[in-house]
XYZ file of C-alpha atoms in Angstrom:
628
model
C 9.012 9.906 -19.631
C 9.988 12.734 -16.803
C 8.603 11.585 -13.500
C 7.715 14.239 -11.121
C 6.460 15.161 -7.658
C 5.351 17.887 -5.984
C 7.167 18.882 -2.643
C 3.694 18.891 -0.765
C 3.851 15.587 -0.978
C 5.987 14.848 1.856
C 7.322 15.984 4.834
C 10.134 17.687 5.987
C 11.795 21.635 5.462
C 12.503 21.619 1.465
C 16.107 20.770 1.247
C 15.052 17.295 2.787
C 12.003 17.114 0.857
C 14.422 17.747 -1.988
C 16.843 15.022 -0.784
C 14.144 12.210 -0.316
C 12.596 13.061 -3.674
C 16.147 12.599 -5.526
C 17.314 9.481 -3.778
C 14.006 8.160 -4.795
C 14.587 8.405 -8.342
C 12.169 11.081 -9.883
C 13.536 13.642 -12.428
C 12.030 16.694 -11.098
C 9.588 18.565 -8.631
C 6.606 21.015 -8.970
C 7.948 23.261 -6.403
C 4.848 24.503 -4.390
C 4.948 28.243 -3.564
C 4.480 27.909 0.240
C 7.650 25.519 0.009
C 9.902 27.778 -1.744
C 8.509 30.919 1.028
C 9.331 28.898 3.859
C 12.827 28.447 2.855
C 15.733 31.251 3.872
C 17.343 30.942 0.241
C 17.105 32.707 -2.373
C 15.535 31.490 -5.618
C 18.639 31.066 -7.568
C 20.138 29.306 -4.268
C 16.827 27.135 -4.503
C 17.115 26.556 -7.922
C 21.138 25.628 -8.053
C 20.113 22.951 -4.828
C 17.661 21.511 -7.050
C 20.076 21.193 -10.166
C 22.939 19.621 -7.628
C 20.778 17.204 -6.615
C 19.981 15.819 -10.822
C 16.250 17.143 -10.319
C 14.510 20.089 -12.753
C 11.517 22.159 -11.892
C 8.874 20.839 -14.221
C 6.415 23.302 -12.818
C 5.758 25.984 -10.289
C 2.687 26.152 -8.397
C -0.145 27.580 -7.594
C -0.974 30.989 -8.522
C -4.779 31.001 -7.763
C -7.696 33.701 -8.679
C -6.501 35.301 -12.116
C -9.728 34.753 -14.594
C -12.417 36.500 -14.624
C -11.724 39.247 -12.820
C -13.365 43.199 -13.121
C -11.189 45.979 -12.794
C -9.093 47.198 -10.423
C -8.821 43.176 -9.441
C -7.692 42.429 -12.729
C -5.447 44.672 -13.115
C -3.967 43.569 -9.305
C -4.134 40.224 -11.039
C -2.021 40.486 -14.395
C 0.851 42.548 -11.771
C 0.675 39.336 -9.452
C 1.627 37.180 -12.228
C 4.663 39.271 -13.834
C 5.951 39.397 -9.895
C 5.597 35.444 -10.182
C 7.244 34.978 -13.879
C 10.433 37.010 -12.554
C 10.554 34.620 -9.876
C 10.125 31.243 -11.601
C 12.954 32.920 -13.889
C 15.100 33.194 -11.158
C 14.551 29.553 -9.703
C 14.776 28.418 -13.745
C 11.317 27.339 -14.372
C 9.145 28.250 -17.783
C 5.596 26.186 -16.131
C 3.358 28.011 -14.065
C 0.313 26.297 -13.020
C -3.247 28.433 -12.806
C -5.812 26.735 -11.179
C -9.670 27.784 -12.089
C -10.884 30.761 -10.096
C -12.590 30.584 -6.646
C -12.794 34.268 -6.029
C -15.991 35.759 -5.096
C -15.904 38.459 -7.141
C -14.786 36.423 -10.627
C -17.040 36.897 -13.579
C -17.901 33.670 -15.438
C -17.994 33.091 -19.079
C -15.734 31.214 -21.403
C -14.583 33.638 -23.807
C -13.680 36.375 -20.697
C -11.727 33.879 -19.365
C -10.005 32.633 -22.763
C -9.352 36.258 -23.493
C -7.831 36.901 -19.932
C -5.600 33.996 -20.458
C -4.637 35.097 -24.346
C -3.279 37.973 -23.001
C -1.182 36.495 -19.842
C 0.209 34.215 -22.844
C 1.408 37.609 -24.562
C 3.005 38.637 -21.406
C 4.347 34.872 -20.820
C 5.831 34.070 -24.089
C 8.114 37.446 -24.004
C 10.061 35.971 -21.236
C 10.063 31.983 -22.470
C 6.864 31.059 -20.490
C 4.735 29.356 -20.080
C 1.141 29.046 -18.927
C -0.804 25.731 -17.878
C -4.527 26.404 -16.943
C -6.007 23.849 -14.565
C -10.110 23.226 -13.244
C -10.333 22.927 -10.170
C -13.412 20.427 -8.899
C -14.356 22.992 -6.768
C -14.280 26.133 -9.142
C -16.721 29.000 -9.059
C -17.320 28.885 -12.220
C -14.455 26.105 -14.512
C -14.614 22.980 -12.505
C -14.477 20.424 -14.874
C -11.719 19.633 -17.764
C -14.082 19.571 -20.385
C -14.499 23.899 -20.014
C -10.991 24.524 -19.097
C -9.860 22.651 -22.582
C -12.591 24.767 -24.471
C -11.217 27.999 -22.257
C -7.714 27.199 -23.179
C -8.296 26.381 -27.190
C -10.656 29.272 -27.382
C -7.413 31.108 -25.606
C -5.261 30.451 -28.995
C -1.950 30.917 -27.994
C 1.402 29.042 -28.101
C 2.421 29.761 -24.285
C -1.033 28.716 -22.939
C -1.723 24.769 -22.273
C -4.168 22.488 -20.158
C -3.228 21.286 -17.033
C -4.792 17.765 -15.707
C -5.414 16.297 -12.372
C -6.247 12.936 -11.894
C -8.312 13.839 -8.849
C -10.634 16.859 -10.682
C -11.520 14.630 -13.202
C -12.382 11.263 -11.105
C -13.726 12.810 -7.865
C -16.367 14.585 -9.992
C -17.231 11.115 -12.408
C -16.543 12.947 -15.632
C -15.729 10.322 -17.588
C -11.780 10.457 -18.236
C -11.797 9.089 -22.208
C -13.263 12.384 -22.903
C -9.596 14.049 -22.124
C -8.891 11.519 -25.822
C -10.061 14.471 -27.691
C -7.462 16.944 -26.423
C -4.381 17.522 -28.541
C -1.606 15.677 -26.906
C 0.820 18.937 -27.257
C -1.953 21.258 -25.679
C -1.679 19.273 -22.422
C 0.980 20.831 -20.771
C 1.467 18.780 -17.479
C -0.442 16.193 -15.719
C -0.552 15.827 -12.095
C -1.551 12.442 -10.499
C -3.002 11.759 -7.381
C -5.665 8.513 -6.222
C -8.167 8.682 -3.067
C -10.923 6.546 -0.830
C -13.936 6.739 -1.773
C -15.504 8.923 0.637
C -18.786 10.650 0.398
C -18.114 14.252 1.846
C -17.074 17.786 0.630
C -14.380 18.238 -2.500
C -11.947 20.551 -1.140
C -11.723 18.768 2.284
C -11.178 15.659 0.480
C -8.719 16.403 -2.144
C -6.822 18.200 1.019
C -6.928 15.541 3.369
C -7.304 12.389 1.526
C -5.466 11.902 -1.740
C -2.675 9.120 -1.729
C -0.527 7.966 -4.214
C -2.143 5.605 -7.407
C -2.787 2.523 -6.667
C -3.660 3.444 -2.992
C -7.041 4.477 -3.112
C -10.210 3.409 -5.511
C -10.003 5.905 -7.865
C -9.790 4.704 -11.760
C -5.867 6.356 -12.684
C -5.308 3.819 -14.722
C -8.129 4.773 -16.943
C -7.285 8.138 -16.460
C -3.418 8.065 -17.651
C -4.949 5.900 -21.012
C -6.751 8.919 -21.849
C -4.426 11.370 -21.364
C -1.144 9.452 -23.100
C -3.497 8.262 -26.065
C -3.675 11.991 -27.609
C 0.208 11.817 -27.672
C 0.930 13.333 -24.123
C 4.704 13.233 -23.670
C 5.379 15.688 -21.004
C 6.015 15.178 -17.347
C 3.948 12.494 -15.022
C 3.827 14.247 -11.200
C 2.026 12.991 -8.341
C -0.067 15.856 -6.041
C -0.773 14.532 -3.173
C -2.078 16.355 0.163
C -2.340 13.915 2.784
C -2.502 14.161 6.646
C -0.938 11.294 7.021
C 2.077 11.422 4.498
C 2.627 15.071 6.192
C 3.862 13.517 9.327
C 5.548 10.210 7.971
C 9.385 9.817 6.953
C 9.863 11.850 3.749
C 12.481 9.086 2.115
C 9.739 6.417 2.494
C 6.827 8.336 1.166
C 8.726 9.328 -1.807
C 9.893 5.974 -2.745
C 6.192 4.799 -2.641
C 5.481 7.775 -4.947
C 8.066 6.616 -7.295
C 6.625 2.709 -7.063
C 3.308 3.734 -7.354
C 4.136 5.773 -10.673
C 6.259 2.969 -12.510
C 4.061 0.422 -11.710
C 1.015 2.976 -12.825
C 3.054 3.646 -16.135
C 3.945 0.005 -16.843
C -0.130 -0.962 -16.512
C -0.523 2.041 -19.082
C 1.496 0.743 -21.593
C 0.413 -2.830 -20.957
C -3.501 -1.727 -21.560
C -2.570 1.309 -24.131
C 0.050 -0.238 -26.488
C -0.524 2.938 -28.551
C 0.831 5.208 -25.584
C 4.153 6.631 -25.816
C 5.513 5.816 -22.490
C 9.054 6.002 -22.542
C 10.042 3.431 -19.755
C 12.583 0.633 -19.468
C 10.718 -2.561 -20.404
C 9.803 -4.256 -16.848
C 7.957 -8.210 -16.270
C 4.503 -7.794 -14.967
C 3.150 -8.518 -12.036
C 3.973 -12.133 -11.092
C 1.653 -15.011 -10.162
C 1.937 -15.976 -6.693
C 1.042 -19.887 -6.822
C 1.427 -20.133 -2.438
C 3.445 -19.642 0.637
C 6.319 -22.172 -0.444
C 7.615 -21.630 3.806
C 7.358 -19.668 7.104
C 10.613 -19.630 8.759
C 10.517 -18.750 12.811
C 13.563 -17.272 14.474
C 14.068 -19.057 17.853
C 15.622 -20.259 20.663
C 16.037 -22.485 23.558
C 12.990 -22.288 25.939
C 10.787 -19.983 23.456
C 12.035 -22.616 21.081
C 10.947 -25.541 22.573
C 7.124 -23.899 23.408
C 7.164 -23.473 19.612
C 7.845 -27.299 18.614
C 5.063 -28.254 20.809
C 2.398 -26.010 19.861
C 3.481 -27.109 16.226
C 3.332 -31.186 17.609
C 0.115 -30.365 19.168
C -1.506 -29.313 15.882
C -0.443 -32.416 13.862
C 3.190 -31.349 12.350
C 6.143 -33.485 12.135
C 9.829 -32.440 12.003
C 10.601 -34.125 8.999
C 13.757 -32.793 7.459
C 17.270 -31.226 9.973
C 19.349 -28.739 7.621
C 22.613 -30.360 5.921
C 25.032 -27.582 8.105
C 22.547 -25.882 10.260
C 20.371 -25.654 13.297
C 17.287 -25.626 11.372
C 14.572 -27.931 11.720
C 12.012 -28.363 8.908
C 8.246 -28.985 10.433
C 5.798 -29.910 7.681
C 1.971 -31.167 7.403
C -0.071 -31.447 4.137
C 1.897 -28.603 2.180
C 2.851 -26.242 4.801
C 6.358 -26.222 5.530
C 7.381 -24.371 8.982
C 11.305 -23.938 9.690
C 12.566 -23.142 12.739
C 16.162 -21.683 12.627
C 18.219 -21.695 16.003
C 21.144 -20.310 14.725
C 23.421 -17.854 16.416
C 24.703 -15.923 13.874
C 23.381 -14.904 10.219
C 20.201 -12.955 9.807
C 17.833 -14.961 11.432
C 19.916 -14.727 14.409
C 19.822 -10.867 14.381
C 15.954 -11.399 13.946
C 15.680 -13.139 17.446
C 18.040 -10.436 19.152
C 15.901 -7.574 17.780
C 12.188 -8.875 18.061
C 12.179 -12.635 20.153
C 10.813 -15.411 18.958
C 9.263 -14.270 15.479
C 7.948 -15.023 11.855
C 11.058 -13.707 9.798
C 10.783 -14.994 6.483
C 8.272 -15.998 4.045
C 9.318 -17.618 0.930
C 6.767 -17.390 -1.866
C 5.703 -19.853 -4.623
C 6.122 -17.284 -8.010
C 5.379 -18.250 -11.257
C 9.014 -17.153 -12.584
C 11.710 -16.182 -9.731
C 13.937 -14.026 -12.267
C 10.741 -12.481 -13.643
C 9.765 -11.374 -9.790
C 13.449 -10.091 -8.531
C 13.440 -7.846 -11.442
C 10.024 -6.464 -11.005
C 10.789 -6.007 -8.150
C 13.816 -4.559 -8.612
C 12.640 -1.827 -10.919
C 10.037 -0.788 -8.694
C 12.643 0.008 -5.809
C 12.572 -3.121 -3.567
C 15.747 -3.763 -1.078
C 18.024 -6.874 -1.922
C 18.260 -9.463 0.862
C 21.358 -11.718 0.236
C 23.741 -13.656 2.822
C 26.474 -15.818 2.632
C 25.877 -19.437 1.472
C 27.133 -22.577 2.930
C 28.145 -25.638 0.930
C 25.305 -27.612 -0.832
C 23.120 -24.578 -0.331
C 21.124 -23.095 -3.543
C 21.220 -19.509 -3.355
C 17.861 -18.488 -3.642
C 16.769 -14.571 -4.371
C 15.072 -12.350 -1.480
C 14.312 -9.070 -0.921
C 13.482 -6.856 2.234
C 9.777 -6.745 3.644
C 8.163 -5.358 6.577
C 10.424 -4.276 9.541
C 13.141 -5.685 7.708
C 12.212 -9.367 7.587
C 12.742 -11.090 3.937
C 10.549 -12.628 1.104
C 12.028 -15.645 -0.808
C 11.167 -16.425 -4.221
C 11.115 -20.377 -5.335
C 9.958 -21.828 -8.494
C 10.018 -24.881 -9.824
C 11.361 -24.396 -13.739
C 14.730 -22.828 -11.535
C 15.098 -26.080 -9.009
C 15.017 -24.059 -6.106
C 11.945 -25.960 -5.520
C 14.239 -28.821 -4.564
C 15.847 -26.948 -0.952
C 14.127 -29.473 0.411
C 15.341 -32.353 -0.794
C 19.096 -30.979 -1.188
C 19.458 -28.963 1.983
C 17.129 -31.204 4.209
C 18.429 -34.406 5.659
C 15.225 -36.159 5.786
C 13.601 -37.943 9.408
C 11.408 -41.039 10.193
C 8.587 -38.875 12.269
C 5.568 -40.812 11.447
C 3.977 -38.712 13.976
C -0.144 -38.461 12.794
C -1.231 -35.357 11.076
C -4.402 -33.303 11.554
C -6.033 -32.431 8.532
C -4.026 -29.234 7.864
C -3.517 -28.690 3.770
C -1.634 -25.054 3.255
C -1.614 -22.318 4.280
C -4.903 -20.101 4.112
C -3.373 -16.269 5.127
C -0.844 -14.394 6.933
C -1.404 -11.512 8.787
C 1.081 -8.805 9.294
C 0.708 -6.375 11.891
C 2.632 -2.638 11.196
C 1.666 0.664 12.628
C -1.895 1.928 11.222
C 0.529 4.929 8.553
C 2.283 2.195 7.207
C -0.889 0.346 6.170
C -0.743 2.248 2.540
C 2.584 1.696 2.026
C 2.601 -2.014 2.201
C -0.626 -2.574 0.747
C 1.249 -0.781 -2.628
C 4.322 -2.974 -1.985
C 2.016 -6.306 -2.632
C -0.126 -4.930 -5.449
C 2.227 -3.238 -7.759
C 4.949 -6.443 -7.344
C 2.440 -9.056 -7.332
C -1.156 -9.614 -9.026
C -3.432 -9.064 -6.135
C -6.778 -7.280 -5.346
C -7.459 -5.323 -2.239
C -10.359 -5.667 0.123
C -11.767 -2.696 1.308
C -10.221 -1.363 4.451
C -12.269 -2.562 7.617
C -12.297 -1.482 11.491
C -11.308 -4.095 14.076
C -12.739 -3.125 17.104
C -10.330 -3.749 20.350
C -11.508 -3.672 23.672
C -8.619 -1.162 24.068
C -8.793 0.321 20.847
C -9.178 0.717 16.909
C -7.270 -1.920 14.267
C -7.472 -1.558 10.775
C -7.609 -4.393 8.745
C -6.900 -4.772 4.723
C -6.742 -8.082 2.724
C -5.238 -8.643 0.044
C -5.389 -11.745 -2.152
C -4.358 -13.278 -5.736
C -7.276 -14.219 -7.658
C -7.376 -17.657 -7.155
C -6.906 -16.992 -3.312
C -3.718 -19.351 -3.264
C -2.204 -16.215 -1.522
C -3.681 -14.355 0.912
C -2.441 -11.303 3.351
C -4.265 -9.555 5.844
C -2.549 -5.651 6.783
C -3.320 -4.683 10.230
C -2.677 -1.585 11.650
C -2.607 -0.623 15.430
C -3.076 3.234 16.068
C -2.197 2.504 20.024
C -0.278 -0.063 22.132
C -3.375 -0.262 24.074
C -4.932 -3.008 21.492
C -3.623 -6.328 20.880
C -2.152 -5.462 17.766
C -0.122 -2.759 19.551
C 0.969 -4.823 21.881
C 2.168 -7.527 19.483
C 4.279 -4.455 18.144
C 5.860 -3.349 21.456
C 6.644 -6.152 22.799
C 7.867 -7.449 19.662
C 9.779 -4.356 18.434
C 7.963 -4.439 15.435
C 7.905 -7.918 14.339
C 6.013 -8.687 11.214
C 3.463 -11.530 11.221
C 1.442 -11.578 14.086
C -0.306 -14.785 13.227
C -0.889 -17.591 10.622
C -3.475 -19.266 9.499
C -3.434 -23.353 8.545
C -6.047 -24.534 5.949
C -8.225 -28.041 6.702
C -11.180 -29.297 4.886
C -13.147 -30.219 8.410
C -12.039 -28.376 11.499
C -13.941 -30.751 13.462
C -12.030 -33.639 12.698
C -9.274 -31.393 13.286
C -9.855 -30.205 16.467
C -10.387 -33.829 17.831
C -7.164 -34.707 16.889
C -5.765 -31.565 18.052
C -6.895 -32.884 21.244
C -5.521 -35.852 21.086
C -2.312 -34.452 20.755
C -2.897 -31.948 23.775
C -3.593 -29.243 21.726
C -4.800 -25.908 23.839
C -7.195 -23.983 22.198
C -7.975 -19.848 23.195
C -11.037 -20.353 25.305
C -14.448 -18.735 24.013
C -16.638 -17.000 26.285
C -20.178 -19.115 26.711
C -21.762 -15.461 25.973
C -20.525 -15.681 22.269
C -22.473 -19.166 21.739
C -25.783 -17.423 22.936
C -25.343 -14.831 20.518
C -24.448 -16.409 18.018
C -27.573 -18.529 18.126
C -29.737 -15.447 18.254
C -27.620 -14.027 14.988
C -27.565 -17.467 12.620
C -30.403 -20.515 12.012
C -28.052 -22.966 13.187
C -29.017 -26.376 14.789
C -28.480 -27.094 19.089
C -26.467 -29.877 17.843
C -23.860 -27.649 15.699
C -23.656 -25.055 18.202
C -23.037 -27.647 20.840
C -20.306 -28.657 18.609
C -18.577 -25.613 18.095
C -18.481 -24.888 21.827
C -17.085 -27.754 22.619
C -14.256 -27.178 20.238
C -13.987 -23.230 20.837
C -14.600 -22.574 17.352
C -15.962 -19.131 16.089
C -18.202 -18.910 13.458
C -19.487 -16.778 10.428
C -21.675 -16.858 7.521
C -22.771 -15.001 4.521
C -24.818 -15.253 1.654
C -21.721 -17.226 0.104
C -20.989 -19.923 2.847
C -19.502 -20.041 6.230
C -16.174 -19.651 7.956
C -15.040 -21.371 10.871
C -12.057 -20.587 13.354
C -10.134 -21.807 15.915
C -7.386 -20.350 17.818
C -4.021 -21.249 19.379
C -3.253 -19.385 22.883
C -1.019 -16.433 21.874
C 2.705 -17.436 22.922
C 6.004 -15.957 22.620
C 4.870 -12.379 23.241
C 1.194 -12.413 20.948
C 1.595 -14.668 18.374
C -0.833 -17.365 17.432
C -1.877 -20.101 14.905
C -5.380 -19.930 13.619
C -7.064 -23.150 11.816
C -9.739 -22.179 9.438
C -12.070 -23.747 7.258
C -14.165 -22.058 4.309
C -17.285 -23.399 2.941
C -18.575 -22.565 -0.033
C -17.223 -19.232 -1.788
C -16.625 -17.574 1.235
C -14.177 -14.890 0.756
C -13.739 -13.128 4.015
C -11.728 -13.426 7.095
C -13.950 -13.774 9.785
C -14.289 -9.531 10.752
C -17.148 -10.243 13.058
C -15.265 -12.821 15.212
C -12.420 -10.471 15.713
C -13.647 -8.429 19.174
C -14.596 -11.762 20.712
C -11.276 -13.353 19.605
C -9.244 -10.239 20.832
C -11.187 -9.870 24.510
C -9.861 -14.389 24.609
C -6.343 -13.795 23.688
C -6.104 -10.351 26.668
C -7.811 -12.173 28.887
C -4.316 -14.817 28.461
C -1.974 -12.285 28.609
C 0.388 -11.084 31.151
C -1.388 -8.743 33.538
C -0.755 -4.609 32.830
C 2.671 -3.691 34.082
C 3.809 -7.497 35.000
C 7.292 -7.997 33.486
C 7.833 -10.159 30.567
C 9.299 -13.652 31.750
């Protein structure tokens, strides 16, 4: 299988669009025209560069408005496309793609344009070309796959083929399995491209708004089934025009192109065993079972503040490292570890972002199974030396550079803390806390689809719909994502501005990764009174939320009276309830949240969020005051 991109993908002039696109692996580009006419080289320079770099042209695109045409246009139209064949000869191409007519003077009709394209074949297959015809959703008169097939068979000829996008045939809800009935060897390329769902006009969507698969809603998956069931075995590209991708780094977007079209692959051979998809055999998704750890990078003062936020919620150190200056914290099954050391990567954590979150080790299903996955689908290695008595247990690189462990049991890495740990006598009471419920990692808002692909194609998880956070000071976007028995959860929140809490976590932080976590307990009442027992100090709640909140919900003086005097927010839907309470953000804007969920209540509290943000400002260091 030839994976492919097309340059418009990504940013950048086209030798670095070139660059990014072969470091991340693909084995060739669709060149687009503007691309190539932009550049100061020549096409045989341009097509040499390519070659160097172990990439082919698989196709060059678009010529538009050649069907259909009445004289002299037509005429005008056949010269345009000989001046194009001598130079995709030149760049050492034999693809060109043709996209359905918008022209306001093209004729329709089926067999005029069949017969139009039967003789561009003629003219194509005297110089080795070829010629892939392609609907456009927004055609004048071929905008669905269904007449550019009949256009292209009623065409008979060798050098002309069907062209399919992914986004022509979803955006319009033609029903993909009817692309089955094509001959596999009369599709000629197949370009790739997912998208929101968003109810507005085709051509500003598909120009705007297409990401790679597995970012947006669309069914590709369904989509690639079809098309590889005929016997497709020609290139798989990704098309993608995105505002956002156009001003991101080039070498990131690509490699997320690349993940996304693996992982896209692998789930069409998993569902379409018939499908000739030639790919190296790769473990599917893994099972996340639970957050295994949270490790905090700390020290002295910031250090201490951390330990006693931790006492005051009910943890106990319970377990000092066999070599070094970590301390293991631990209630019900959460495990917190704060590591003090001065040198190592957690210590390089601390000098880059303060007091922070750096690692997350992850309860998988199979650890081996999960490195390689990962592996294939271009995740970074994380590996550091290891001391004596320590089990070296496999990471790789997440967001802003922090590191994701992977334990199992069947391996015995699930004993670190027995081995590694020398255990205490803390009988120190707990609180009620049972695991952890979700993490939520905050990134800039154009990072948001890159991470959310990280999670889903490595792990089997389910996106939430993307949601707006409103800030006093600004817009977040939040995303959730979740295994299906919720025993992991992660919330993606992106900040568009420093203004909002979010961005403020992020500048003050230099990008740290989790902003906040949230602690599990089966009756947050009980909890809170033995938070405050322990001098617990909860993020105060504005009186004003309590009166609304009776004016929103049916709920009893007595229960509201409760949840005031605890600070605890409150949601509900037809499902069950929610109910939150807050640490005071420390160590720059991070914070612990205690939840409880009743009933088969899936959400995250979205509602709360404004009132929660407007508490935590209010606690934070005035603008422009210097951070002690």
């Amino acid at each position: 299988m030839k994976t492919s991109i097309a340059t418009v993908s990504i940013s950048g002039n086209l030798p670095e669009k070139l660059e990014a696109i072969a470091a991340a692996g693909f084995d060739g580009i669709e060149i687009f025209e503007q691309d190539f006419i932009t550049h100061d080289g020549t096409p045989s320079d341009v097509g040499k560069l390519i070659r160097s770099l172990g990439l082919e042209i698989t196709l060059f695109q678009p010529f538009r408005d050649f069907e259909g045409l009445p004289d002299p246009l037509r005429a005008k139209a056949f010269d345009r496309a000989e001046r194009k064949f001598d130079l995709m000869q030149e760049l050492g191409t034999d693809l060109v793609l043709i996209c359905s007519s918008c022209h306001p003077a093209a004729l329709g009709g089926i067999d005029r344009a069949a017969a139009d394209l039967h003789a561009l074949g003629e003219r194509a297959a005297k110089r080795g070309l070829r010629v892939g015809y392609e609907a456009l959703a927004w055609g004048r008169h071929v905008n669905d796959h269904r007449d550019a097939w009949e256009i292209v068979r009623r065409a008979d000829h060798d050098a002309i083929g069907l062209i399919l996008d992914s986004f022509h045939t979803l955006a319009r809800k033609t029903d993909p399995d009817t692309i089955r009935r094509i001959p596999g060897d009369k599709i000629f390329f197949v370009q790739l491209a997912d998208a929101p769902l968003i109810d507005m006009d085709l051509l500003y969507w598909s120009r705007h708004f297409r990401n790679m698969p597995g970012e947006g809603d669309l069914d590709v998956t369904a989509f690639m089934q079809a098309v590889m069931a005929p016997g497709y075995t020609g290139p798989i590209s990704l098309e993608i025009f995105n505002d956002q991708f156009r001003g991101g780094s080039a070498k990131a977007i690509a490699k997320d192109g690349y993940r996304s079209l693996i992982a896209l692959m692998d789930d069409v051979r998993r569902r379409e065993p018939s499908a000739q998809v030639d790919l190296p055999q790769i473990p599917e998704r893994r099972t996340v079972k639970g957050v295994s750890f949270i490790e905090f990078a700390s020290r002295g003062d910031e250090a201490a503040a951390l330990e006693t936020i931790l006492a005051t919620l009910g943890f106990r150190p319970t377990g000092t490292h066999i070599s070094k200056a970590l301390t293991l914290w631990t209630q019900g099954d959460i495990r917190i570890v704060i590591n003090l050391e001065t040198t190592g990567y957690a210590s390089s954590a601390y000098n880059m972002h303060g007091t922070t979150a750096c690692d997350i080790g992850l309860n998988v299903d199979d650890v081996e199974a999960a490195v390689a996955r990962a592996t294939h689908l271009g995740a970074s290695p994380f590996q550091q030396p290891t001391g004596p008595g320590e089990l070296d247990i496999p990471a790789i690189r997440g967001l802003s550079g922090s590191v994701i462990h992977f334990i199992d049991d069947a391996s015995g890495l699930g004993d670190v803390w027995t081995l590694e740990f020398n255990q205490t006598d803390d009988q120190t009471a707990e609180a009620g806390l049972s695991k952890i419920d979700h993490v939520a990692q905050t990134m800039s808002y154009d990072e948001m689809l890159s991470w959310s692909l990280f999670y889903t194609t490595l792990f089997d998880m389910t996106k939430s719909p993307m949601v707006d956070v409103i800030d006093p000071e600004g817009l977040v976007r939040s995303q959730a994502l979740e295994t299906p028995d919720g025993g992991f959860r992660i919330t993606l929140n992106g900040a568009e501005t420093h203004r909002t809490m979010a961005g403020h976590f992020l500048a003050d932080s230099f990008g740290a990764s989790i902003q906040h976590i949230a602690f599990a307990t089966g009756d947050i009442f009980e909890s809170a009174k033995a938070f405050a027992r322990l001098g617990f100090k909860s993020l105060p709640v504005s009186q004003n939320y309590y009166a609304d909140l009776r004016s929103r919900f049916d709920l009893s003086d007595e229960f509201l009276t409760r949840l005031q005097a605890a600070n605890i927010f409150y949601d509900e839907d037809g499902t069950g309830a929610f109910l939150q309470l807050y640490s005071q953000p420390f160590a720059g804007g991070i914070f612990f949240e205690i939840v409880e969920r009743r009933g088969d209540y899936k959400g995250y509290g979205a509602a709360n969020a404004p009132f929660r943000i407007a508490a935590q400002k209010r606690l934070l260091r005035p603008k422009g005051m210097p951070k002690i």
